[in-house]
One Martini backbone bead per residue (centre of mass of N, CA, C, O) as a GRO file, in nm:
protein
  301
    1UNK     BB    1  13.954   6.490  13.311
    2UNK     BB    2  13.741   6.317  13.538
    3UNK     BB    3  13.696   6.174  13.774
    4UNK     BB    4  13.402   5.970  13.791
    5UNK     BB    5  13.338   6.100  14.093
    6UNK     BB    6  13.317   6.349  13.941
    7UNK     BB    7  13.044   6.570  13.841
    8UNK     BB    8  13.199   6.677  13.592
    9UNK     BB    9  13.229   6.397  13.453
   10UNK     BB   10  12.906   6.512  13.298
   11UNK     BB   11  12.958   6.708  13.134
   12UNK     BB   12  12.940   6.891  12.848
   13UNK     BB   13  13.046   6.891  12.570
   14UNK     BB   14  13.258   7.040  12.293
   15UNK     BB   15  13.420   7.184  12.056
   16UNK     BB   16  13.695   7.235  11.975
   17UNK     BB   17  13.865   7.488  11.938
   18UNK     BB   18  14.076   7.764  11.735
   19UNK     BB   19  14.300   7.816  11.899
   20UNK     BB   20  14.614   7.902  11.896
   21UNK     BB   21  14.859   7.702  12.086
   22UNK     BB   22  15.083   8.020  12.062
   23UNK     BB   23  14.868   8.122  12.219
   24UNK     BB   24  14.970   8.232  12.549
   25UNK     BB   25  14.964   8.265  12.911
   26UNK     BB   26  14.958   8.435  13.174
   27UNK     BB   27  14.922   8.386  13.516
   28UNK     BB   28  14.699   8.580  13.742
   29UNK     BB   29  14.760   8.786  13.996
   30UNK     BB   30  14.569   8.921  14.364
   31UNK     BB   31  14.763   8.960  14.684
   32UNK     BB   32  14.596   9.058  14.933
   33UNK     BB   33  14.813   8.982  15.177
   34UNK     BB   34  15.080   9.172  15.004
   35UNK     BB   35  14.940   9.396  14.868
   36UNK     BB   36  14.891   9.683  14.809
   37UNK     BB   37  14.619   9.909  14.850
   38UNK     BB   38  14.426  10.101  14.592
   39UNK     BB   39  14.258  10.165  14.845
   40UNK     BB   40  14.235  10.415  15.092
   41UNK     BB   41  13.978  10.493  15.308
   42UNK     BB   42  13.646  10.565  15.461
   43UNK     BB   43  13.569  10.245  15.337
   44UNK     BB   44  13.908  10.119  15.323
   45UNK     BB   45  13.993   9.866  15.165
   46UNK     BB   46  14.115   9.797  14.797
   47UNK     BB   47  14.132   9.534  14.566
   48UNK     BB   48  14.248   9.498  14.212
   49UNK     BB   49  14.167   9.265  13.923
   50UNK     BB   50  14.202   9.098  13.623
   51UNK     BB   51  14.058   8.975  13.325
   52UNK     BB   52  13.917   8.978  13.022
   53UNK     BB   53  13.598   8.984  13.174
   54UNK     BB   54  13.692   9.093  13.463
   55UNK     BB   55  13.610   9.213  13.793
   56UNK     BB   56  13.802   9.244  14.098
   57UNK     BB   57  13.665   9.397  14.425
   58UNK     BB   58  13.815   9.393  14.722
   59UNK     BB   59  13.685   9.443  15.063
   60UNK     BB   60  13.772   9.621  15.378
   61UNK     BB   61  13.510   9.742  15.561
   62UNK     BB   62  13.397   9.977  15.714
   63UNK     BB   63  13.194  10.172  15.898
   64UNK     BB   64  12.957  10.277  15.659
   65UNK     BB   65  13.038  10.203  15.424
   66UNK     BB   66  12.991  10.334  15.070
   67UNK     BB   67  12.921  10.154  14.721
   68UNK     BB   68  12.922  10.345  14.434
   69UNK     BB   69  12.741  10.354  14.113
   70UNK     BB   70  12.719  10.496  13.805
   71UNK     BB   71  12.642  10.422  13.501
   72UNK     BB   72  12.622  10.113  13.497
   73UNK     BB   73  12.643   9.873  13.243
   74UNK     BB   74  12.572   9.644  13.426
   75UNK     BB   75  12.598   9.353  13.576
   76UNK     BB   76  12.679   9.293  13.935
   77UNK     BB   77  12.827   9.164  14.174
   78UNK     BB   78  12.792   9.064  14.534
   79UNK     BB   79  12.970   8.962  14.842
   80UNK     BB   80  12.914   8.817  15.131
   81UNK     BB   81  13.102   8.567  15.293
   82UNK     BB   82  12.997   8.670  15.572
   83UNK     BB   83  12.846   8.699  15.887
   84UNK     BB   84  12.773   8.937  15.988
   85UNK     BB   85  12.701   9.146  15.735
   86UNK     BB   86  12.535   9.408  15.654
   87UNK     BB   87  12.309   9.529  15.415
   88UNK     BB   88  12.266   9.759  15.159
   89UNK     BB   89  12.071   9.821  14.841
   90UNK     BB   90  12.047  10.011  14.593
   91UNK     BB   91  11.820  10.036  14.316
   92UNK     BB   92  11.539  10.165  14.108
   93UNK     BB   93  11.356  10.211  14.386
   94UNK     BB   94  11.539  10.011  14.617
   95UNK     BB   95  11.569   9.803  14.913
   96UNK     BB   96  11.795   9.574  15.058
   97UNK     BB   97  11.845   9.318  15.282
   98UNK     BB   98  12.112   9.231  15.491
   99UNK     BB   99  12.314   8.996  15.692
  100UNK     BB  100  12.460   8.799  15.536
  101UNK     BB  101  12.568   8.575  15.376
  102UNK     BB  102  12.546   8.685  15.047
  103UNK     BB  103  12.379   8.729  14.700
  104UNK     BB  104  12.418   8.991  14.505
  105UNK     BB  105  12.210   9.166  14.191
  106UNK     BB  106  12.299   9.419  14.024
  107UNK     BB  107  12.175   9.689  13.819
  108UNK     BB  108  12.216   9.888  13.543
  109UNK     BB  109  12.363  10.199  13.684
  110UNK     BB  110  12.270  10.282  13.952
  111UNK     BB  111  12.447  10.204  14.271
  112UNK     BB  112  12.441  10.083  14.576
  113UNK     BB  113  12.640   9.988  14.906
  114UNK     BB  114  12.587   9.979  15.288
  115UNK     BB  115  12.779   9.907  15.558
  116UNK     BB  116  12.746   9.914  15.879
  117UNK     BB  117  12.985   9.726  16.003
  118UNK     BB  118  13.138   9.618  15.789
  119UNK     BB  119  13.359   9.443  15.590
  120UNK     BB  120  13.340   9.171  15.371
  121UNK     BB  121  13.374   9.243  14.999
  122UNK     BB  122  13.282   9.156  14.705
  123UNK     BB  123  13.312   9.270  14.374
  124UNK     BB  124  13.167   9.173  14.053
  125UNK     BB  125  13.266   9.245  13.725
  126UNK     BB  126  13.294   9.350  13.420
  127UNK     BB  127  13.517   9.481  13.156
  128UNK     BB  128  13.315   9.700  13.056
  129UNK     BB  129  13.487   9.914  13.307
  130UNK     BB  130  13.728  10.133  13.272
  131UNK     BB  131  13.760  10.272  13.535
  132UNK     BB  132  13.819   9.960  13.667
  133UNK     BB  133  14.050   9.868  13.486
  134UNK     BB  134  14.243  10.133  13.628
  135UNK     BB  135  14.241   9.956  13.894
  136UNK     BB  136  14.456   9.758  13.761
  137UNK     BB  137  14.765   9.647  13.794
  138UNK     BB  138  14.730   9.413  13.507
  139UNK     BB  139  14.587   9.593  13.282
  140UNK     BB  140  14.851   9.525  13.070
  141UNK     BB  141  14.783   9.209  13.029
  142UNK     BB  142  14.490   9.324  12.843
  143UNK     BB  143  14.581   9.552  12.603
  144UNK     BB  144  14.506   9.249  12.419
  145UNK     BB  145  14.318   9.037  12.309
  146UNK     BB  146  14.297   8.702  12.371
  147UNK     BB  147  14.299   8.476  12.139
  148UNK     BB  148  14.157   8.239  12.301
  149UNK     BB  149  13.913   8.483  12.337
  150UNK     BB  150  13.653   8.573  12.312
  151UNK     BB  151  13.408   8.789  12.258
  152UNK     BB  152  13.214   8.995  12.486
  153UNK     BB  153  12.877   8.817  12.590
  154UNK     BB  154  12.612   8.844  12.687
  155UNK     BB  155  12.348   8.760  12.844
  156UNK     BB  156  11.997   8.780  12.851
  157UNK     BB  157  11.768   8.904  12.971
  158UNK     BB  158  11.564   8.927  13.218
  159UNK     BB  159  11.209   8.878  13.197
  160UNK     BB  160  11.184   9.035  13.469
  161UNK     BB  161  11.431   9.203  13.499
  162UNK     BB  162  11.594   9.447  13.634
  163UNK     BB  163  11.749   9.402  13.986
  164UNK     BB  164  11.767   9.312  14.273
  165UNK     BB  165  11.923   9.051  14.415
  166UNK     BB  166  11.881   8.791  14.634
  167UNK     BB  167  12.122   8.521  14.826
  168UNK     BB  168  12.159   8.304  15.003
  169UNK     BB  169  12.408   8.066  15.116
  170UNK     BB  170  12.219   7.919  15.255
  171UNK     BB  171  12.284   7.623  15.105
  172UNK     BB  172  12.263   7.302  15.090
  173UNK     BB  173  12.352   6.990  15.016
  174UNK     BB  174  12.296   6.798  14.686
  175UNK     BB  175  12.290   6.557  14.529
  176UNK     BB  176  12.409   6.652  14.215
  177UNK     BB  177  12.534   6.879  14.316
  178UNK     BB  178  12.741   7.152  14.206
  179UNK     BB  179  12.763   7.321  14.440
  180UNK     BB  180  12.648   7.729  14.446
  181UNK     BB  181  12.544   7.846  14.138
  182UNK     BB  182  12.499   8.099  13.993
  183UNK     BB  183  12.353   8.387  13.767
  184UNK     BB  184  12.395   8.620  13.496
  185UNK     BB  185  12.460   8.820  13.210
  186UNK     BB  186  12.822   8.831  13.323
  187UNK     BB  187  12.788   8.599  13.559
  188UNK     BB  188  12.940   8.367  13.740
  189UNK     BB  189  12.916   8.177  14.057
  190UNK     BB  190  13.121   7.924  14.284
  191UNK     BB  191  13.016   7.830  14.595
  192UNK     BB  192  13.162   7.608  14.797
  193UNK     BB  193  13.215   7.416  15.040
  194UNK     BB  194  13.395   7.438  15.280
  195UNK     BB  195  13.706   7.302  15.393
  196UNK     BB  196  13.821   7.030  15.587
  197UNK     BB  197  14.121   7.013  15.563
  198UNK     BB  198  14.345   6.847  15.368
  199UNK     BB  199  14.374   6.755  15.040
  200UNK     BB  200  14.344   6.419  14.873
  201UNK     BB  201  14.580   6.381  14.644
  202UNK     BB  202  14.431   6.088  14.538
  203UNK     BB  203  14.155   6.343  14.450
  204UNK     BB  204  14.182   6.519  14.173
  205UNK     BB  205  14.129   6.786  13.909
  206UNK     BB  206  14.246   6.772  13.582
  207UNK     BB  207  14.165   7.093  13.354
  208UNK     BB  208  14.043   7.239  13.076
  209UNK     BB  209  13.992   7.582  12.903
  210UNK     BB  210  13.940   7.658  12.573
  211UNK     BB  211  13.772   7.974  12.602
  212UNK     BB  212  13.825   8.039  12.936
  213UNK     BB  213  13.855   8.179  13.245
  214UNK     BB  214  13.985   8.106  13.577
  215UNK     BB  215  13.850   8.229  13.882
  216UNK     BB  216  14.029   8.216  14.215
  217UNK     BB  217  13.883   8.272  14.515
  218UNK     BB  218  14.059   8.325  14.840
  219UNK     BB  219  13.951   8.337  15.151
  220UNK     BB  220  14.086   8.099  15.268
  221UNK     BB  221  14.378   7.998  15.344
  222UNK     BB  222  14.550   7.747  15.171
  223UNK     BB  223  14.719   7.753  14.846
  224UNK     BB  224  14.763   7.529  14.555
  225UNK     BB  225  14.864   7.603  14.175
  226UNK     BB  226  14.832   7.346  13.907
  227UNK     BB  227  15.014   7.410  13.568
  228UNK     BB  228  14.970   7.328  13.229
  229UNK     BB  229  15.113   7.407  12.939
  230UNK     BB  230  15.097   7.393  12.632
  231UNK     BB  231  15.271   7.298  12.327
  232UNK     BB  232  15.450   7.478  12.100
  233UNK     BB  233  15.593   7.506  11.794
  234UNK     BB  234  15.720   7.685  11.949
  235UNK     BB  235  16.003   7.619  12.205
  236UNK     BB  236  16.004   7.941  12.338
  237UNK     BB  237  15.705   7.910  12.425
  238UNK     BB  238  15.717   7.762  12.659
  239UNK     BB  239  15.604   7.639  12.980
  240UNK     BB  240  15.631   7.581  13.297
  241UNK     BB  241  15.560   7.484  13.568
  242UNK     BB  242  15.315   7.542  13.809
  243UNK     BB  243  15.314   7.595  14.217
  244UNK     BB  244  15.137   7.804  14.339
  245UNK     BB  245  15.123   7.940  14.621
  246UNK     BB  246  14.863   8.102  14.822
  247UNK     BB  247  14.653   8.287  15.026
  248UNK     BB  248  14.477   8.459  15.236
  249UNK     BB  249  14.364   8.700  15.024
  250UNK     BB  250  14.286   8.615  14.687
  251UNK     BB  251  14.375   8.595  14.283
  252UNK     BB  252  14.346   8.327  14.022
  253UNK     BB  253  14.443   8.339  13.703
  254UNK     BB  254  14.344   8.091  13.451
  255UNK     BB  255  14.423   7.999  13.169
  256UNK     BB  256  14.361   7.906  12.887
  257UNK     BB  257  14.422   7.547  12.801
  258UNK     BB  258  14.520   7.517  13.079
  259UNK     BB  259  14.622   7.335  13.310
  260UNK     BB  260  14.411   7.263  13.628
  261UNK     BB  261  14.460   7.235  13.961
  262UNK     BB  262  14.381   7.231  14.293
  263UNK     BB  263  14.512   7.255  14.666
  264UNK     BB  264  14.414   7.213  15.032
  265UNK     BB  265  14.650   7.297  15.351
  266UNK     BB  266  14.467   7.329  15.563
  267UNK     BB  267  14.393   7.241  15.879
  268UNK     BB  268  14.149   7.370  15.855
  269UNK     BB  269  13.919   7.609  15.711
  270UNK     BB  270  13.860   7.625  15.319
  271UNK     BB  271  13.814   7.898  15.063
  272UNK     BB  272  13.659   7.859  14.712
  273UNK     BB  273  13.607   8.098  14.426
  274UNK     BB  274  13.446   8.054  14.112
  275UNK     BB  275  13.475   8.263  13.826
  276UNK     BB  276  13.300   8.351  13.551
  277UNK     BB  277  13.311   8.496  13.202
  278UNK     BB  278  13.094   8.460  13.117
  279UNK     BB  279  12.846   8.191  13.145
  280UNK     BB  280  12.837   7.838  13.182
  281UNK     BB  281  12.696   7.633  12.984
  282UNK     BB  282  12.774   7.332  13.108
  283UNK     BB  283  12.675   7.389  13.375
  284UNK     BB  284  12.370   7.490  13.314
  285UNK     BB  285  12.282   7.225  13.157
  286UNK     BB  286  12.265   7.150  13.449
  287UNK     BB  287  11.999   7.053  13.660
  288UNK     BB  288  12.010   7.253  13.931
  289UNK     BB  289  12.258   7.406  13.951
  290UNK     BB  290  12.177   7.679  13.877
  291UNK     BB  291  11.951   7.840  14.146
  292UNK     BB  292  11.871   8.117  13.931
  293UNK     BB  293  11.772   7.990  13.594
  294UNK     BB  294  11.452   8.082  13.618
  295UNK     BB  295  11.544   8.389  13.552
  296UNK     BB  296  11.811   8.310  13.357
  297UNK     BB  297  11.867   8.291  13.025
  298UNK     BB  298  11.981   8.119  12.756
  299UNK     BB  299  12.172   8.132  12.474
  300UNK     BB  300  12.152   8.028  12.205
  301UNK     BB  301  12.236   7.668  12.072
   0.00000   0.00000   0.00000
């Protein structure tokens, strides 16, 4: 699927799915710079979308905001893309804190965010609370499990317990090293570096996922997500390709199956992250590659 200069053309294969080809699905947007947010309140503005296993939760918060979660089902990440972005973490009785450009995970249970000068704050969630999943507008896209995505097995517990983890994204690039890729027992996520200028249409990257979705997350930039569904049995169920431009901040989930490549056409800096629920095995087995891997274990092979 990827040119031999791509380091993902060395990953682990594995079996093909079992998934029947007549069941696909469309992408999943959500633009957060043209549809209104789902909460706008005391911490700030706020938009919500899912996957079949995953929610993301962006938000522009205020001084002061304060992110708090009762009773939290599992482990779920918080992102803080921007520098000067302080940040106070508390839960099971830590307090940590961040000066921001860093990655939280945070433990299930009770636990708050809370942002000084307030700013850009992404948190992605399992799809495992209800509460979080009623507040995403496309959430009836998902009112039956999607046949071709397995049901969703968190990964095992971390050794050390559950707690607080904090990480820098200050990480430098690395040979032989794809992007800088985190996880927990229920979240991926692979934040590479900006990308400065548009890029070069004549070394693309077209490849697909047999059994999950891959969240785009567009922090910076213009993106066009370019995919192409295969064909089913029925040629009523055929789908055209695609080829959705969208702005940043946004969330493109790209169903599995489906062939897809992004580029990015701004003149300046573009950033994207890919999230995928749970973490993916064939990153995983890559050494070196999930640089927190020594924490969480992988589940059996």
């Amino acid at each position: 699927m990827y040119d031999k200069a791509d380091l993902r053309s060395t990953l682990a294969g594995k079996a093909a799915s079992a998934a029947p080809v007549d069941q696909l699905y469309d992408a999943e947007y959500g633009l957060f710079y043209r549809d209104p947010p789902v909460e706008d309140d005391a911490n700030g503005k706020s938009w919500y979308v899912r996957g079949q296993n995953f929610i993301i939760a962006y938000s522009e918060a205020l001084p002061g905001a304060t992110f708090e979660r009762l009773g939290q089902a599992d482990e779920y990440m918080v992102l803080l893309p921007d520098a000067d972005t302080p940040a106070t973490a508390s839960a099971g009785g830590q307090d940590v804190q961040s000066d921001g450009y860093a990655l939280f995970i945070m433990p299930p249970g009770d636990g708050r965010l809370t942002l000084e000068k307030g700013g850009r704050i992404v948190r992605i969630f399992s799809a495992q609370s209800p509460d979080l999943v009623a507040k995403c507008p496309n959430a009836g896209a998902y009112a039956a499990q999607h046949a071709n995505i397995p049901a969703f097995q968190p990964w095992p517990q971390p050794p050390g317990g559950y707690k607080i983890r904090h990480y820098s994204l200050d990480v430098p690039a690395e040979p032989g090293r794809f992007g800088r890729i985190w996880r927990c027992t229920t979240i991926m996520v692979n934040i590479p570096n900006k990308q400065k200028g548009p890029r070069d249409l004549t070394k693309v990257s077209p490849h697909h996922h047999d059994d999950f979705e891959q969240c785009s997350l567009a922090l910076e930039g213009i993106w066009q997500h370019h995919m192409r569904w295969p064909w089913a049995v029925d040629m009523n169920k055929w789908h055209d390709d695609e080829h959705t431009e969208v702005q940043s901040p946004s969330v493109t989930v790209i169903p599995a199956q489906v062939i897809h490549t992004s580029t990015w056409h701004s003149p300046d800096e573009s950033q994207l992250v890919d999230i995928f629920a749970p973490p993916r095995v064939d990153f995983s087995l890559k050494p070196g590659w999930v640089l927190n891997e020594g924490e969480y274990p992988m589940p059996p092979q």
